[in-house]
Amino acid sequence: MKFSRRFPSSLSLPSQLTKSLPVLLLTASLAACGGASSGSSGDSATRDTAFIQPSEKSGNAGGNGTGGTNGNSDNAGGQAGRTDSDPVDDGSTADPVDDGSTTDPVDGGSSDPVDGGTDSDPVQDGHQGDENYTFIKAQSAIASSDDGHGAANAIDGNLDPESRWSASGNGEWLQLNLGEQKSICGIALAFYKGNQRTTSFSVETSMDAATWTEQLPITDSSGTSTNPEYFTFPATDALYVRYVGYGNTENEWNSIVEAYALTHSATNPDACPTEAAPAPEPEPAPEPEPTPEPEPTPEPEPTPEPEPAPEPTPTGSLDAALAPSGNFNLNVWKLTLPVSKDYYFGSGGDGSAEIIPSSDNPNGIAPLNQGFEDGNYFFTAPDGAMAFRTPLEGGATTTNSSYVRSELRELYNWSPGESTGEANWHNEGRHTLRGTAKVVEYWAEDPQTIVGQVHAKNSTKALLKLQWDGPTKPVRAIINKDPSSGNPFSLSFETVGLNTFDYEITVEENTMTITVDGNTQSVTFGQDGMSSAWDDHVYYFKAGNYAQADKSSGGVFEVHFYSLEITHQ
């Protein structure tokens, strides 16, 4: 299957701008004369979700173009005077609003791409794309979260960078509702700062917003354009289209200015890519019918044997009467809970509560390795499994994360009284995490949780996240190519559904190997796009239930482990 990216030949702007062009030009003239203008880094658009993140700022226009406020993690600053890429400037031919030359994108000329209805108009009332593809405008949009720049901004036909959807973190999504079933073969996306950085994402479709099919695996934008870029796949019927973001080469923000579904144009019905159909086999020549033989006397049918009962989940020597530490070695782990220290201990702040394998836990709480359990978050299941339960609503998060978790963090060569943050290993030698797990409960609206990780101490980017993506999708290993910029990609393994599955993650020297139910794949630092900078880091393993869903949703994830061990050689 071949996927492709292409670019429209001209800048795409909303047709309604042409109706207000005299006002825009007057405003531009006043600004050029030094008149003050009030900029706002916020977004007055109605939010699509209740969860609002710190904003990814683009900066204010400010009085004479020198203003701008710093965003949380991504700030282009204010405009420093007028340039050819300034939306309203001095009339250069590259200026989106200028003197009316024939190449002017908003001038009423013959090549005008926003002209109220020409065939080359990429964003207009008819949502025309180009000679090959037609835009399908969504009727509505929602998102997993936003920073105040809501989902509706991405379907308003406005290419102003301030009219965008933005959310920070891997797996944040923007969902388009097409209003009715459509045949589509791609998506058109205008990326915020699309000419300054490369954005990573995947695309899924659905007929019911519950069961999703991946149409485009994790891919990258060009990094060279703020115009809509085309990403195509074989034609499929869909009512919903979901963009799933994995950050960009500067940070973890996912920011889309405009999004449209694509279908073939009326003039080119063959534009959509297709999968080659197998050649039909020739029909065999008919054989003459044999002379029928007399039917034998039927013998009595044997009594059917009863079907064997399904095999129970293997529990080995697990004892349901014991706390998790009675069945598993928890001497080398600490536990992060999905609630705050204030909530759990009565003090300590709003960060996630942690239980360590030591008597130093607050309020006399038992050490993790000496009988600790909590029926709400961490306990022994009726079959003896170690259960990690993560209610989403109202949960507390760790630094650099928007998601809640009930998860173990490895403590390598740690002793009570030492800092747990320094309990890490170098990648010399062989380091392995093995687990047998099963997802027993999940939030159907966004069924994603991480069951194993390799994390670097001094990077906000995990080297590896082993993610269960729902009962109908394969388990994925999400790997960051670089410890600074991220640039994630994924390896797909088996579809395990709600059954138990085995996984093993090994880091040996500069190679990481991942196995899920016998399917093994590996990556090597310094090869195939993997940065050799990973060689310079120290690491630790994580295992449990790190739900990748909006913590205000009210859903619950629960993961059971039937074995868990770490070896260092």
C-alpha angles and dihedrals in degrees: 000000000000123000122195141194123207137170132229112244095238143034114277118225132165116269091228089070090070090058090057097038096119090055092048092050091048090051090049091051093051091048091050090055091058099261116159120248129187115236128197126201092195128083123235093197116122111263118244096207137032093237113086123186130204105280128262097224126213093186133246126283087228128188104306096005100278100099130100136134129232116259126213095267110338122050127163090185125218128314111278099210127304124315135172089267093051107117091229116025148125102315106269116159091249091053111111090219112032147122102320103260117161091258092049108122092216108032110096090252126142093267095041107141094197104044107129098271119347117146091251095053105120097191115032141112090289093046092226116180110186139292091301107034138037124209118237109205116216117239091217141350138209132184141204089244142326142202094235092292095102133207093256089068090067093062102039096096091241119129093191104126090229089061096071143111115246134180131158126228143050113292097022108145144203115206123201121203108206092195094234139020111293136180105237135173105184150347133257114214132184107200125211107245085004092160094052105047144017118248124207122213147140131219129225134180134204142177096210107023088244106075113047132194120202109233099170121031118217107307137161135245118238096253089218107085144050090196120096112284120208122230114182138194135170113299116272137168115251143163095186131039121194127198110202114198130211101182128256140266092276103042145331096281120125110202127172122181096187135001130189134170114238133224131168118281123249090249096050112037090167095060095100115090115247136199114242110254117223114259111258115253115239114257112251118244111262115260121221113264112253121235106269116249121219112271114253120238105272116248119224113267114249117245107265117247115239115259113255116254115253114268113258121239106275111252101170108191095341114143117209090202093065131079114249091266088060091063103029135044103248096165091104100046141073122203126231113204126207092239134074129263089242090055097043103034101022093245142029103091138275097299121110116286116243132202116206131195092254142081088249093091112122122260094018093289111171118260114261091244095046107061105302116157137149121197091216100053115003125023148121114280122222090263092052096258121142103249125209111192121188119186106194104205116094094355127154123239136210126241115294093013136103094192136080127232149183097208144145122236118202119242106202115201090343127161127194111272094032125108110269089210091069096052097105139125135226119236094247110115126010123310121182138183117193127184143165111207145163132197108226101171133023143161105260094207092065110008103187130123135158117233101178138020144182107208131186116225096222101038131076087212119084113227089218138007116186103208132192105211102192137293095291101044135072122261108257135208107214108202128186113220094205131032092219107037098025102208094183129205131174141230117209122220134169129333101238101173112190093330129108116269135186124228135180128188119190129182111192119172103309099340129088119199124193125192126185117181092334097315107120128192132164145191131202126214111246094023135093093005096314110133118239086217087087086074090071097058137090120226149201134192126239130195136175136060116331102169115212096206137102108283091217093059098091093228128132134221124197126184126184124206121203095180134012129172142154127207130188119192 
